[in-house]
Short mmCIF file of C-alpha atoms in Angstrom, two decimals:
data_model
loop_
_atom_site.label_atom_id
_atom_site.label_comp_id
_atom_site.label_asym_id
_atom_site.label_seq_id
_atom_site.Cartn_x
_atom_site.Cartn_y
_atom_site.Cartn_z
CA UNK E 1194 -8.26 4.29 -30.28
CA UNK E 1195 -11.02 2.28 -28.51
CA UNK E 1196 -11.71 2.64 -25.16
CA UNK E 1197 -11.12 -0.07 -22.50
CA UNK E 1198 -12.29 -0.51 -18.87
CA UNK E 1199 -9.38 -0.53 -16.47
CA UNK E 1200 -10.64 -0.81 -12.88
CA UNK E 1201 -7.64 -1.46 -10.22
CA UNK E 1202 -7.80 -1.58 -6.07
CA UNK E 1203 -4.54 -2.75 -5.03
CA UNK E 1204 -3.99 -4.81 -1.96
CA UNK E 1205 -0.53 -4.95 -0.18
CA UNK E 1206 0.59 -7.90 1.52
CA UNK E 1207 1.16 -6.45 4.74
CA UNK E 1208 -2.03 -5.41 4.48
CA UNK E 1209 -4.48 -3.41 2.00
CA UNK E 1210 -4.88 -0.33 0.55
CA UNK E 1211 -6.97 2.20 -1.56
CA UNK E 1212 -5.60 3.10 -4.83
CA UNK E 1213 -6.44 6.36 -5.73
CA UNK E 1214 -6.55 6.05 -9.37
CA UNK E 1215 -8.49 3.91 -12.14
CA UNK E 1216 -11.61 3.11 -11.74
CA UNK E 1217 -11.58 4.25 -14.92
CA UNK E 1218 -11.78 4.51 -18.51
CA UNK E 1219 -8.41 4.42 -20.48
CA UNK E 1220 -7.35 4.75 -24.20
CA UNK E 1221 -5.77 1.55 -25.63
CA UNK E 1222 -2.55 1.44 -23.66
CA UNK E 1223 0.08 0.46 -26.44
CA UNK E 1224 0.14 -1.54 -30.10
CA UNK E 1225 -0.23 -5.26 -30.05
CA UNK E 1226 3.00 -6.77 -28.74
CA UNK E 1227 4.81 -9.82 -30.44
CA UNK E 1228 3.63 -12.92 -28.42
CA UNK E 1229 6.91 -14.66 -27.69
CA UNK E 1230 7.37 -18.04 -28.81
CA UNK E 1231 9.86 -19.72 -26.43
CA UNK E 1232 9.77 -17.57 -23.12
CA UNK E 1233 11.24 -19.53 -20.39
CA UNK E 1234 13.03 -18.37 -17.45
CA UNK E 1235 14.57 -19.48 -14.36
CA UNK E 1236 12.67 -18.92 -11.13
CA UNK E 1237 14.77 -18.25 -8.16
CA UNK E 1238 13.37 -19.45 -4.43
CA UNK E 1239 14.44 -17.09 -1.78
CA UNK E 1240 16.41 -19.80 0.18
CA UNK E 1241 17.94 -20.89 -2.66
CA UNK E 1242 21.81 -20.16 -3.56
CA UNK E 1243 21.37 -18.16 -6.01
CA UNK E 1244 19.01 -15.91 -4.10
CA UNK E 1245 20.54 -12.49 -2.78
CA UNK E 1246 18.76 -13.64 0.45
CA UNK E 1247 20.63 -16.53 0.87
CA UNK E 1248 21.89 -17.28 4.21
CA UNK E 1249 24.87 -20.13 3.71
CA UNK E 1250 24.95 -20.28 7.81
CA UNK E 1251 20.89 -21.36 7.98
CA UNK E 1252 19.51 -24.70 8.75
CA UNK E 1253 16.66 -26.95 7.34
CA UNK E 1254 15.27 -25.59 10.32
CA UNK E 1255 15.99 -21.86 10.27
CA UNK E 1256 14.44 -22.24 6.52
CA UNK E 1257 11.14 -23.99 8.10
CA UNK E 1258 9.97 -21.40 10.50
CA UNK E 1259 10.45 -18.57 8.10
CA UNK E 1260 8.20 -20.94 5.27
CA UNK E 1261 5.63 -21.29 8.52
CA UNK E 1262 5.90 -17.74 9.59
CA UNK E 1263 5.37 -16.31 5.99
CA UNK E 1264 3.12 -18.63 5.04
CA UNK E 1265 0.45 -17.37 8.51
CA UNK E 1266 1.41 -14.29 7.38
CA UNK E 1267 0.83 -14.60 3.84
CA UNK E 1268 -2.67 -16.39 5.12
CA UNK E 1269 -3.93 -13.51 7.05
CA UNK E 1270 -3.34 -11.25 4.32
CA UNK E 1271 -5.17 -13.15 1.49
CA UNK E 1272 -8.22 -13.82 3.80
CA UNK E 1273 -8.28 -9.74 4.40
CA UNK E 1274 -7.97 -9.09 0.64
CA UNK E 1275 -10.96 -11.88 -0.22
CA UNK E 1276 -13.25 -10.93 3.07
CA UNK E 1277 -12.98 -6.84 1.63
CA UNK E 1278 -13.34 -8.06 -2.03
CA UNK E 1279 -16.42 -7.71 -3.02
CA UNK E 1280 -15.55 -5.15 -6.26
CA UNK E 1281 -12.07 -5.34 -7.80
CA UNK E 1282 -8.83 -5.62 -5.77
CA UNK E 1283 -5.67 -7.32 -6.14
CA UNK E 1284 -2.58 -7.49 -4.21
CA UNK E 1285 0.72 -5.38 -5.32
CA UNK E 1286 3.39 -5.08 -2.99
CA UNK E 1287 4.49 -8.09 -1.06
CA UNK E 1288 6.14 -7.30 2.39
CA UNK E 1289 9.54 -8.91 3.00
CA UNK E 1290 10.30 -11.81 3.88
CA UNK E 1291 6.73 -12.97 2.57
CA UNK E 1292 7.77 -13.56 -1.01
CA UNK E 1293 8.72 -16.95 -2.06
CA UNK E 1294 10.21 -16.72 -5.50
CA UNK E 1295 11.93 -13.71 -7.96
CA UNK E 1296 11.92 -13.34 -11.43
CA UNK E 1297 15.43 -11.83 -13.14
CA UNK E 1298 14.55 -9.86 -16.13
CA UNK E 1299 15.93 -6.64 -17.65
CA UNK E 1300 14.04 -3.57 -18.65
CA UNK E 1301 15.23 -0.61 -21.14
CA UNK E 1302 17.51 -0.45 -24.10
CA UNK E 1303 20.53 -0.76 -22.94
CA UNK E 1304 19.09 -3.09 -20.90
CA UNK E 1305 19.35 -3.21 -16.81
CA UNK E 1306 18.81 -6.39 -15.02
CA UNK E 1307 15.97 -6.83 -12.17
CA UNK E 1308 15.32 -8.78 -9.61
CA UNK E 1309 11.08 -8.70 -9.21
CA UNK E 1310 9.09 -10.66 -6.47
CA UNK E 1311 6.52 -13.09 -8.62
CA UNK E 1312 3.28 -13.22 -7.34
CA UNK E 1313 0.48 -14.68 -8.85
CA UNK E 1314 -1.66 -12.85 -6.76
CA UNK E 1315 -1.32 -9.15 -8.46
CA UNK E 1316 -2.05 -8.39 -11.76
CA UNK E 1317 0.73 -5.78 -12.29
CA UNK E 1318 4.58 -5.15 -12.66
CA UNK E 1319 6.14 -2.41 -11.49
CA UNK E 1320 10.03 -1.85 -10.75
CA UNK E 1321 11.99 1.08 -9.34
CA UNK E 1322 12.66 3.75 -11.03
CA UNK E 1323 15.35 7.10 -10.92
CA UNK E 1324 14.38 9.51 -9.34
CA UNK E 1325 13.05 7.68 -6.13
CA UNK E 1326 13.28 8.18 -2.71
CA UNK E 1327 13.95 6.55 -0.66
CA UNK E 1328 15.27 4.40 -2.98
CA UNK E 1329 18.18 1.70 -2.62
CA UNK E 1330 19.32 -1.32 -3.66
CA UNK E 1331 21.31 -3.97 -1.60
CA UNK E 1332 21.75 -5.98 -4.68
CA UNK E 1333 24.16 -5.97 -7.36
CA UNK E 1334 21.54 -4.50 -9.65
CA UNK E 1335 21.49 -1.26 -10.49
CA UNK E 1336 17.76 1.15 -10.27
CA UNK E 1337 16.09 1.67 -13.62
CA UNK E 1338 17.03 5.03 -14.92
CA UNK E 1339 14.81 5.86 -17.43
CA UNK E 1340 16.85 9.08 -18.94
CA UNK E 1341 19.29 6.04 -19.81
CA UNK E 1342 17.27 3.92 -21.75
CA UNK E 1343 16.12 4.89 -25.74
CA UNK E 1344 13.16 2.46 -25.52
CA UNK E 1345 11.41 4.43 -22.40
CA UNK E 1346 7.97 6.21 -22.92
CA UNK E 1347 6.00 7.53 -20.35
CA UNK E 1348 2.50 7.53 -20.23
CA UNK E 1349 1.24 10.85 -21.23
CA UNK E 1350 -2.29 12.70 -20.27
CA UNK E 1351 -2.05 14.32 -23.30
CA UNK E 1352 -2.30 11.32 -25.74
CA UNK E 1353 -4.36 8.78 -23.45
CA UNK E 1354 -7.11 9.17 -21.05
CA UNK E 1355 -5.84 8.51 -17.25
CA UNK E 1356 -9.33 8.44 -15.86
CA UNK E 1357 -9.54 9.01 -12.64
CA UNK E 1358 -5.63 8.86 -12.52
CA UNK E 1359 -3.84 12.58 -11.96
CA UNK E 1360 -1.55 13.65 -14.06
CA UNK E 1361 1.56 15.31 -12.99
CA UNK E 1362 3.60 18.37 -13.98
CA UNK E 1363 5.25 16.81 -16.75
CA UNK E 1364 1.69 15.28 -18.18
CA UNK E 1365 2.35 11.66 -17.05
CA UNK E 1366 -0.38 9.24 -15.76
CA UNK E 1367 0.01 8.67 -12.04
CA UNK E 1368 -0.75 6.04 -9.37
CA UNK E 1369 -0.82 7.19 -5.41
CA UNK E 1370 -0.88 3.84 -2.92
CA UNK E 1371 -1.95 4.34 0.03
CA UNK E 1372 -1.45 1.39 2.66
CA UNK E 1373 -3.87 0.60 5.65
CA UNK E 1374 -1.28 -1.22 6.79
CA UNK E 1375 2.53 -1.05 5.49
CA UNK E 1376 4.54 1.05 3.13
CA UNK E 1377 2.63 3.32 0.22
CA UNK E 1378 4.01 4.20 -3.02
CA UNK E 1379 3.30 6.44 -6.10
CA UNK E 1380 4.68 6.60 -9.35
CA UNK E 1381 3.93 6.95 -13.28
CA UNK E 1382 3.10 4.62 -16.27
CA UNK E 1383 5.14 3.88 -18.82
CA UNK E 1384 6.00 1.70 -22.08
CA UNK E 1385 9.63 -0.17 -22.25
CA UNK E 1386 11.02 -2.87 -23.14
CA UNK E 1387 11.80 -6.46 -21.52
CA UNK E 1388 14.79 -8.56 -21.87
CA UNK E 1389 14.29 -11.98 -20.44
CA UNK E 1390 17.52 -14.60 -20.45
CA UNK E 1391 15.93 -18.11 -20.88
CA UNK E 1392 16.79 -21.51 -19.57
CA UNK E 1393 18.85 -22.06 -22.44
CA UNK E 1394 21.07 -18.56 -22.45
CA UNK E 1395 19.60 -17.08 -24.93
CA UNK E 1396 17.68 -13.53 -24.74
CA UNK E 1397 14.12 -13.21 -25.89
CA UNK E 1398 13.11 -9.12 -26.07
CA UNK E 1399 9.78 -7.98 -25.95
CA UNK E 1400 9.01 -4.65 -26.65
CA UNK E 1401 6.94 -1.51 -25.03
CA UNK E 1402 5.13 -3.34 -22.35
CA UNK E 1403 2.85 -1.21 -20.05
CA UNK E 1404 4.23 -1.10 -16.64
CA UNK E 1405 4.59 0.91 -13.30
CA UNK E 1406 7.71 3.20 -12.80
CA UNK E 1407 7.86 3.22 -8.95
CA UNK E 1408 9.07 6.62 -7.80
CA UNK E 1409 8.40 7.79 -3.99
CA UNK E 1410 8.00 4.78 -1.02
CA UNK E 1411 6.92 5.33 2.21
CA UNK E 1412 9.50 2.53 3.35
CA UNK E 1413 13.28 1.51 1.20
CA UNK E 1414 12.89 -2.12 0.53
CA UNK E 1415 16.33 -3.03 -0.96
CA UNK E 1416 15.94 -6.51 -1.31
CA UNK E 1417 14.33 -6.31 -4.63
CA UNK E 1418 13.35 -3.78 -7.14
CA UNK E 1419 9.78 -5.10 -7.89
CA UNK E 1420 6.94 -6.89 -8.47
CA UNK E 1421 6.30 -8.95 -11.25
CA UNK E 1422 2.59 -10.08 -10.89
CA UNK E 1423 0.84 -12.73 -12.60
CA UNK E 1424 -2.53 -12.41 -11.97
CA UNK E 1425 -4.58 -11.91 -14.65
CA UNK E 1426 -6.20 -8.36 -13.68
CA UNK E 1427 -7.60 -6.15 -16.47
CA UNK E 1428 -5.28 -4.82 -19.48
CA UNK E 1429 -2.42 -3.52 -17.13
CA UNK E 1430 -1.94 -7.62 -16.58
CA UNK E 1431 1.61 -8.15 -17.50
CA UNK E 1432 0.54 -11.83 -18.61
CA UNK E 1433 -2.12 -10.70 -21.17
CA UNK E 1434 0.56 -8.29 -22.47
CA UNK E 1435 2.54 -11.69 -23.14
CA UNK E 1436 -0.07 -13.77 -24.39
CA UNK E 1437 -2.13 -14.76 -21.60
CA UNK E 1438 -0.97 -18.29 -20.76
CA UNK E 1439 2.04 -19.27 -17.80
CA UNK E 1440 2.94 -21.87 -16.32
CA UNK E 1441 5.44 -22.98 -13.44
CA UNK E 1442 7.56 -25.75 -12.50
CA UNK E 1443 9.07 -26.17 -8.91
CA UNK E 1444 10.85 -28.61 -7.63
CA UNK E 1445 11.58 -28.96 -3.58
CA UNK E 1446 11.21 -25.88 -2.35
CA UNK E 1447 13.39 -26.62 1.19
CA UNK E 1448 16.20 -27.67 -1.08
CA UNK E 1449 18.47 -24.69 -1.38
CA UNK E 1450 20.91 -26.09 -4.30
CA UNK E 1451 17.56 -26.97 -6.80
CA UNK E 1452 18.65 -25.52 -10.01
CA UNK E 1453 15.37 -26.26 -11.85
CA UNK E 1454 12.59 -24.19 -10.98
CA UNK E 1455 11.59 -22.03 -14.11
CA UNK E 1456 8.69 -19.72 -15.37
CA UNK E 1457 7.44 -19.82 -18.96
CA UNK E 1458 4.87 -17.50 -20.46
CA UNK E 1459 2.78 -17.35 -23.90
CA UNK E 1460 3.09 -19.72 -26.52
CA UNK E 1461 5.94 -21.07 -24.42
CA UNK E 1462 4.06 -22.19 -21.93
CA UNK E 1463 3.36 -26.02 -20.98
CA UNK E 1464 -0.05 -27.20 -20.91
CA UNK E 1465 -0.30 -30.86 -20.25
CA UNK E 1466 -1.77 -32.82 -17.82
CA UNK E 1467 -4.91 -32.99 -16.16
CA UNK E 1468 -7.15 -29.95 -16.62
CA UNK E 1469 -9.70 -28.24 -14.73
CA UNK E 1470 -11.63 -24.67 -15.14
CA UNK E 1471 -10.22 -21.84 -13.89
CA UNK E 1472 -11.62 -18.60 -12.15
CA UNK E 1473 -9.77 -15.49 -12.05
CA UNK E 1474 -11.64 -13.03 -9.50
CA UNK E 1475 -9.87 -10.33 -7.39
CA UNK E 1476 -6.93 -10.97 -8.63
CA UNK E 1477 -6.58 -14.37 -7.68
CA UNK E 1478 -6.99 -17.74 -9.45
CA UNK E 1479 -9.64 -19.65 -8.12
CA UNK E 1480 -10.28 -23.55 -8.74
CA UNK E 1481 -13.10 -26.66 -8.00
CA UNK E 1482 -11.87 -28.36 -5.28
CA UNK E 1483 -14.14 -31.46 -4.72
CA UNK E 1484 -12.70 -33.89 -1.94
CA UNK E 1485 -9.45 -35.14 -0.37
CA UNK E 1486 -8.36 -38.98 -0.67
CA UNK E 1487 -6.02 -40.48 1.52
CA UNK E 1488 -4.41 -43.62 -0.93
CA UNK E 1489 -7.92 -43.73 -2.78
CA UNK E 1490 -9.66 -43.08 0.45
CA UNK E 1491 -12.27 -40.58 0.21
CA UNK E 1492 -12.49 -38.27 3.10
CA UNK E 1493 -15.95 -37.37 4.56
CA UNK E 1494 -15.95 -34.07 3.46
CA UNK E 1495 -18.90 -31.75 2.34
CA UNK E 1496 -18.02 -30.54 -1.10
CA UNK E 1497 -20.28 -27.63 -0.10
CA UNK E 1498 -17.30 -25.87 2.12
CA UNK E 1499 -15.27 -26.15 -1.12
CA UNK E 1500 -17.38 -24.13 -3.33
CA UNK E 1501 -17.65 -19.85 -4.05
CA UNK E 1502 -20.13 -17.99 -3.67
CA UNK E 1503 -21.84 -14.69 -4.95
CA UNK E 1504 -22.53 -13.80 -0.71
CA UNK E 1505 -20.11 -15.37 1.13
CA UNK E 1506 -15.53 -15.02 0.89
CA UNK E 1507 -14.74 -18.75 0.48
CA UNK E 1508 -13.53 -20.91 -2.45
CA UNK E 1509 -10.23 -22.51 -2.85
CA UNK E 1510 -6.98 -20.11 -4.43
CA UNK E 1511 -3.90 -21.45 -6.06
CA UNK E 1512 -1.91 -19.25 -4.77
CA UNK E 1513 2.42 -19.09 -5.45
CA UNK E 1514 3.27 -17.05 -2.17
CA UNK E 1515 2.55 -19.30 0.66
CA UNK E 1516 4.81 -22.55 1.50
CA UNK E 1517 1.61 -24.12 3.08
CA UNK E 1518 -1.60 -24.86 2.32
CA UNK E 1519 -4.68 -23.52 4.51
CA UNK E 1520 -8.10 -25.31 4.33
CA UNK E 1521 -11.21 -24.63 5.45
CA UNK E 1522 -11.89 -25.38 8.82
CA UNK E 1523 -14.01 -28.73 8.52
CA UNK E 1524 -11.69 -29.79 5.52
CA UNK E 1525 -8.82 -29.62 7.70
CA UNK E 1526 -10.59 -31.77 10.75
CA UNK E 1527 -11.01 -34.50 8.68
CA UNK E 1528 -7.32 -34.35 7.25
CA UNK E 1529 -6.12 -34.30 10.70
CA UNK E 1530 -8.16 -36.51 11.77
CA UNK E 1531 -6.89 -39.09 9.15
CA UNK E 1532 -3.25 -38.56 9.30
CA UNK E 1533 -3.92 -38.70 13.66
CA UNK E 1534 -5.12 -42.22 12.83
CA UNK E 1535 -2.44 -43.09 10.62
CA UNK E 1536 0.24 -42.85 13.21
CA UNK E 1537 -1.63 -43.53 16.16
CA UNK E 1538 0.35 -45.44 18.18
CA UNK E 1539 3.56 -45.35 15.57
CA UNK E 1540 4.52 -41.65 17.06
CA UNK E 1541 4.29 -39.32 19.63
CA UNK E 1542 2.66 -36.10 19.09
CA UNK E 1543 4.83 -32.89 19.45
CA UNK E 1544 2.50 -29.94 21.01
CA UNK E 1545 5.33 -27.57 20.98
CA UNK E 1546 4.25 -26.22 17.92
CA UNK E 1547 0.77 -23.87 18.47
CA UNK E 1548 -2.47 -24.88 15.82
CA UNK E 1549 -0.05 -27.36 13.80
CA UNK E 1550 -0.20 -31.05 13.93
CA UNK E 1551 3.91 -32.26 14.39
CA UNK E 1552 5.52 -35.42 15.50
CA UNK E 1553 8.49 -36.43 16.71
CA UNK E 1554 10.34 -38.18 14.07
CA UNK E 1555 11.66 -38.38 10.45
CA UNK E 1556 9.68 -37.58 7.59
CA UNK E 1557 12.42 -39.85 5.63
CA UNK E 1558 12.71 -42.69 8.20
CA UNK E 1559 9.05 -42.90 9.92
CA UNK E 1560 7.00 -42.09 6.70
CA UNK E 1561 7.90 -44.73 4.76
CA UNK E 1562 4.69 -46.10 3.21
CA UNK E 1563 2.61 -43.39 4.25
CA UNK E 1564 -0.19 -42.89 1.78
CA UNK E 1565 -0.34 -40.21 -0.76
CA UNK E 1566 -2.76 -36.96 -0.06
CA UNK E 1567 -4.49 -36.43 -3.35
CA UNK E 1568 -6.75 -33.11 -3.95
CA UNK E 1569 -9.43 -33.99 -6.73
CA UNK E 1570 -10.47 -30.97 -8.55
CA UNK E 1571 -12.99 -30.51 -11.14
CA UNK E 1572 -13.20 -32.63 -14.82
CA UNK E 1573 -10.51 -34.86 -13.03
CA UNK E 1574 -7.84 -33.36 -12.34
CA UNK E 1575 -5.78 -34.37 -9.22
CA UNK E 1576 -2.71 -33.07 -7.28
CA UNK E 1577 -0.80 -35.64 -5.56
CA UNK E 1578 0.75 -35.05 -2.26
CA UNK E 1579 4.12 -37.52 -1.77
CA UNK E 1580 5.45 -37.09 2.53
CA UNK E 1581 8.05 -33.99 1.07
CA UNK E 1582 4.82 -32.10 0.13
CA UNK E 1583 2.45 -33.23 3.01
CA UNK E 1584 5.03 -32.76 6.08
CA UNK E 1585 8.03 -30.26 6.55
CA UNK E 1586 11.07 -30.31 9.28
CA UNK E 1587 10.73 -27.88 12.04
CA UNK E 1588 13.74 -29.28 14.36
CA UNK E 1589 15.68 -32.58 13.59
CA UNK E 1590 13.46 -35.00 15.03
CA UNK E 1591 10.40 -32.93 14.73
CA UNK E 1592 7.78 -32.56 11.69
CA UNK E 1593 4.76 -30.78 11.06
CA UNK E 1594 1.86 -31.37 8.61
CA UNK E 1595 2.06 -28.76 6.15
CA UNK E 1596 -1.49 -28.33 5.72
CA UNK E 1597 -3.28 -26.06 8.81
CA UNK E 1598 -6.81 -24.79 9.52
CA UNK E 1599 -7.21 -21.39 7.44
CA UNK E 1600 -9.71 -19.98 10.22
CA UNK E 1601 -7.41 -21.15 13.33
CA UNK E 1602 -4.22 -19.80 11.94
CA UNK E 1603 -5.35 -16.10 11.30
CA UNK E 1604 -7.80 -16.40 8.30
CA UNK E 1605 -11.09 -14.60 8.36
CA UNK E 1606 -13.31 -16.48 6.40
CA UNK E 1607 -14.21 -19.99 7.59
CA UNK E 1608 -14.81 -21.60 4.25
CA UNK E 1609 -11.45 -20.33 2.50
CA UNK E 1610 -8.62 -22.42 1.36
CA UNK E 1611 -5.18 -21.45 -0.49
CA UNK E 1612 -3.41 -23.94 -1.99
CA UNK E 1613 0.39 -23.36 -1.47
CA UNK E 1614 3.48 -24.29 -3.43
CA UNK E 1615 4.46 -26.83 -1.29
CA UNK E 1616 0.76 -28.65 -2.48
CA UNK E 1617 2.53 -28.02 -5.84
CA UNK E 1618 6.04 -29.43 -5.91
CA UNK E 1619 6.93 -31.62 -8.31
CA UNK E 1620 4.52 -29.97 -10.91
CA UNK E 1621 4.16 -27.95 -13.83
CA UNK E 1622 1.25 -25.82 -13.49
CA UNK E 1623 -0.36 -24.13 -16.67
CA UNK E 1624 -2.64 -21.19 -16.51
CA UNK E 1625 -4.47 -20.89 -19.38
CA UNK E 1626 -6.47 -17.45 -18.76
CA UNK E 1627 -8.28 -17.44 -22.16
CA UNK E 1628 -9.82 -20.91 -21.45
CA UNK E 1629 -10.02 -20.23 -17.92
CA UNK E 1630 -8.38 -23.94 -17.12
CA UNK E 1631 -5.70 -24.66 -14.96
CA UNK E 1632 -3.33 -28.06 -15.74
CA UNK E 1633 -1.42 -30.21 -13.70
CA UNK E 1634 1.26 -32.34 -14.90
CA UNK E 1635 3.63 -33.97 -12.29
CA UNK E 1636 7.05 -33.91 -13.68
CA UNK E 1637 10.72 -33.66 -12.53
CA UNK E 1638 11.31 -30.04 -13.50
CA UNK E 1639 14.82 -31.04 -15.03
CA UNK E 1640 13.10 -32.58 -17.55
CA UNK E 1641 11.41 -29.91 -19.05
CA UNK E 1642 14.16 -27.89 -19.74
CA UNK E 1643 14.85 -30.82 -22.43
#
């Protein structure tokens, strides 16, 4: 079989770490897998009712802090991974509570139901697997056991190349995490099959896909049994596996009873809209961000703290695990600046809340009319901001902008900004990886389960 280049650093969320495995040449990892036609599935948010998370006795509030608190969090960590990145890394194992949405799936034949972390961010899935330790789950969703499933192959030494990977006892291709920061973990590779339910209640399989069996972890995280990463990577990428095209739509993120949010991969995936080229590089997606409009108002912005380049960690991610949005420093001075003279006068400032802009008032009741934030990117394409994206509820007469200064709040890199999913709401987002372009269509998610 031909040989492929498989290079992999993972980065941890609560952190990063060295991967002692792969850099590395591997044998073709499995046959050509059936791109599925119609793959659609429902994304769940964690503050959403249907999330195992789901706290009925939290307020809007409650929900607000955690989305700021994760979202720093979730900043800080990002900046790390693109200030170190100068080979090949990409995040793996989010720390809770910084993941915003899961994926359900099932994997095996019978086939078990999981509940992953999605995270467009790392370019691999992996789920727990018996034997582990320690190893729980406080969901009602039983761990993987492979010696229970007639579809499960492990990865063997003896009929592919691991590289630099070790093999264990039983011949199996290995990984060995080990965290600068945060939990590590080890396990094996292996082929099995995927069971997705769609939006419509019917079950799409797709067989022998390459993924991590997670074994031994330095902490039990029993809040969900994996990662299902979207990120483009090399050949372990679960999304080339399926055809190497996704897309997203989400709906209001602060709104626990939204029913609508969904996931779609391969041929299945919507690509409309606007589009605009696309970078994948250390495991994130990057995109041309050229200047910020207030109502058709151009901001006096340098497009020159927008751009990537080959010496210095800056550029502007899309990123799907962070509420807010973070821009570089002089990007977000002239944002503020605009939305300070907006309501100059109409508002009084709330200072209660450290390195974010807030007022006291209603987003509903004291934003009427307010204009729309629009990010132009690239060829055209534009992502409108309405008041729900731009501003979120921090107490019941206080709001915040939901837009802060990447360097101020944590970040290391002055010139980096990450787009969050609140930027995104009311979207469907396409990733096309083998064009490298990204779409935007804005869209009531209902509707595109039509």
């Amino acid at each position: 079989m031909a040989a492929i280049d498989l290079a992999i650093l993972f980065v941890a969320f609560t952190g990063h770490f060295t991967m002692t495995m792969m850099s590395t040449t591997m044998v073709a990892l499995a046959p050509t897998i059936p791109k599925p036609k119609r793959l659609v599935t429902k994304l769940i948010h964690r503050e959403s009712i249907f999330s195992p998370r789901y706290n009925a006795n939290d307020t809007v509030v409650d929900r607000a802090k955690r989305a700021i608190k994760t979202s720093i969090e979730r900043l800080v960590q990002v900046s790390k991974l693109v200030s170190d990145s100068h080979d090949i890394q990409t995040n793996l194992l989010p720390s809770q509570p910084s993941e915003l949405f899961y994926i359900n799936f099932s994997i095996g034949h019978p086939p078990i139901p999981q509940l992953a972390i999605m995270d467009t961010g790392s370019s691999f899935l992996w789920v727990k697997c018996l034997p582990c330790s320690p190893c729980s789950s406080k969901l009602p969703i039983s761990i993987f056991d492979p010696s229970r499933s007639f579809t499960y192959t492990s990865m063997s030494c003896r009929r592919y190349s691991c590289g630099y990977s070790k093999c264990n006892s039983y011949n199996e291709c290995t990984y060995n995490i080990t965290y600068v920061r945060g939990p590590g973990s080890t396990g094996i590779y292996v082929f099995e099959q995927l069971t997705f339910e769609t939006i419509d209640d019917t079950e799409i399989v797709v067989p022998r896909v390459l993924l991590g069996c997670g074994r031994r972890f330095e902490v039990d995280s029993g809040q969900y049994n994996g990662v299902f990463g979207l990120g483009a990577g090399r050949d372990t990428s679960v999304i080339t596996q399926l055809g190497s095209r996704f897309s997203y739509c989400v709906g209001n993120i602060m709104d626990p009873h939204y029913p609508y949010n969904q996931l779609s991969f391969g041929d299945g995936a919507i690509m409309e809209g606007d589009s605009t080229p696309l970078e994948s590089r250390y495991g994130r997606y990057y995109v041309t961000l050229e200047g910020i409009s207030f109502d058709g108002k151009m901001l006096d912005i340098d497009r020159g703290i927008f751009e990537r380049t080959a010496v210095v960690d800056d550029g502007v991610i899309l990123d799907s695990g962070t509420a807010y949005t973070w821009l570089a420093q002089d990007a977000y001075n002239a944002v503020s600046e605009e939305v300070r003279s907006l309501l100059k006068g109409m508002l009084r400032r709330y200072k209660g809340m450290p390195n974010q802009l807030c007022y006291v008032g209603s987003v509903s009741e004291d934003l009427s009319g307010f204009p729309a934030v629009t990010f132009h990117f690239a060829n055209g394409a534009e992502l409108v901001l309405d008041t729900q994206s731009t501003f979120l509820h921090v107490a019941p007469r206080v709001f915040c902008m939901a837009i802060g200064s990447s360097i101020v709040n944590g970040g290391n890199s002055k010139n980096l900004s990450v787009i969050g999913i609140m930027a995104q709401q009311n979207y469907n987002v396409g990733y096309d990886i083998g064009q490298n372009k990204l779409y935007f269509q804005r869209i009531d998610c209902e509707l595109m389960e039509d």
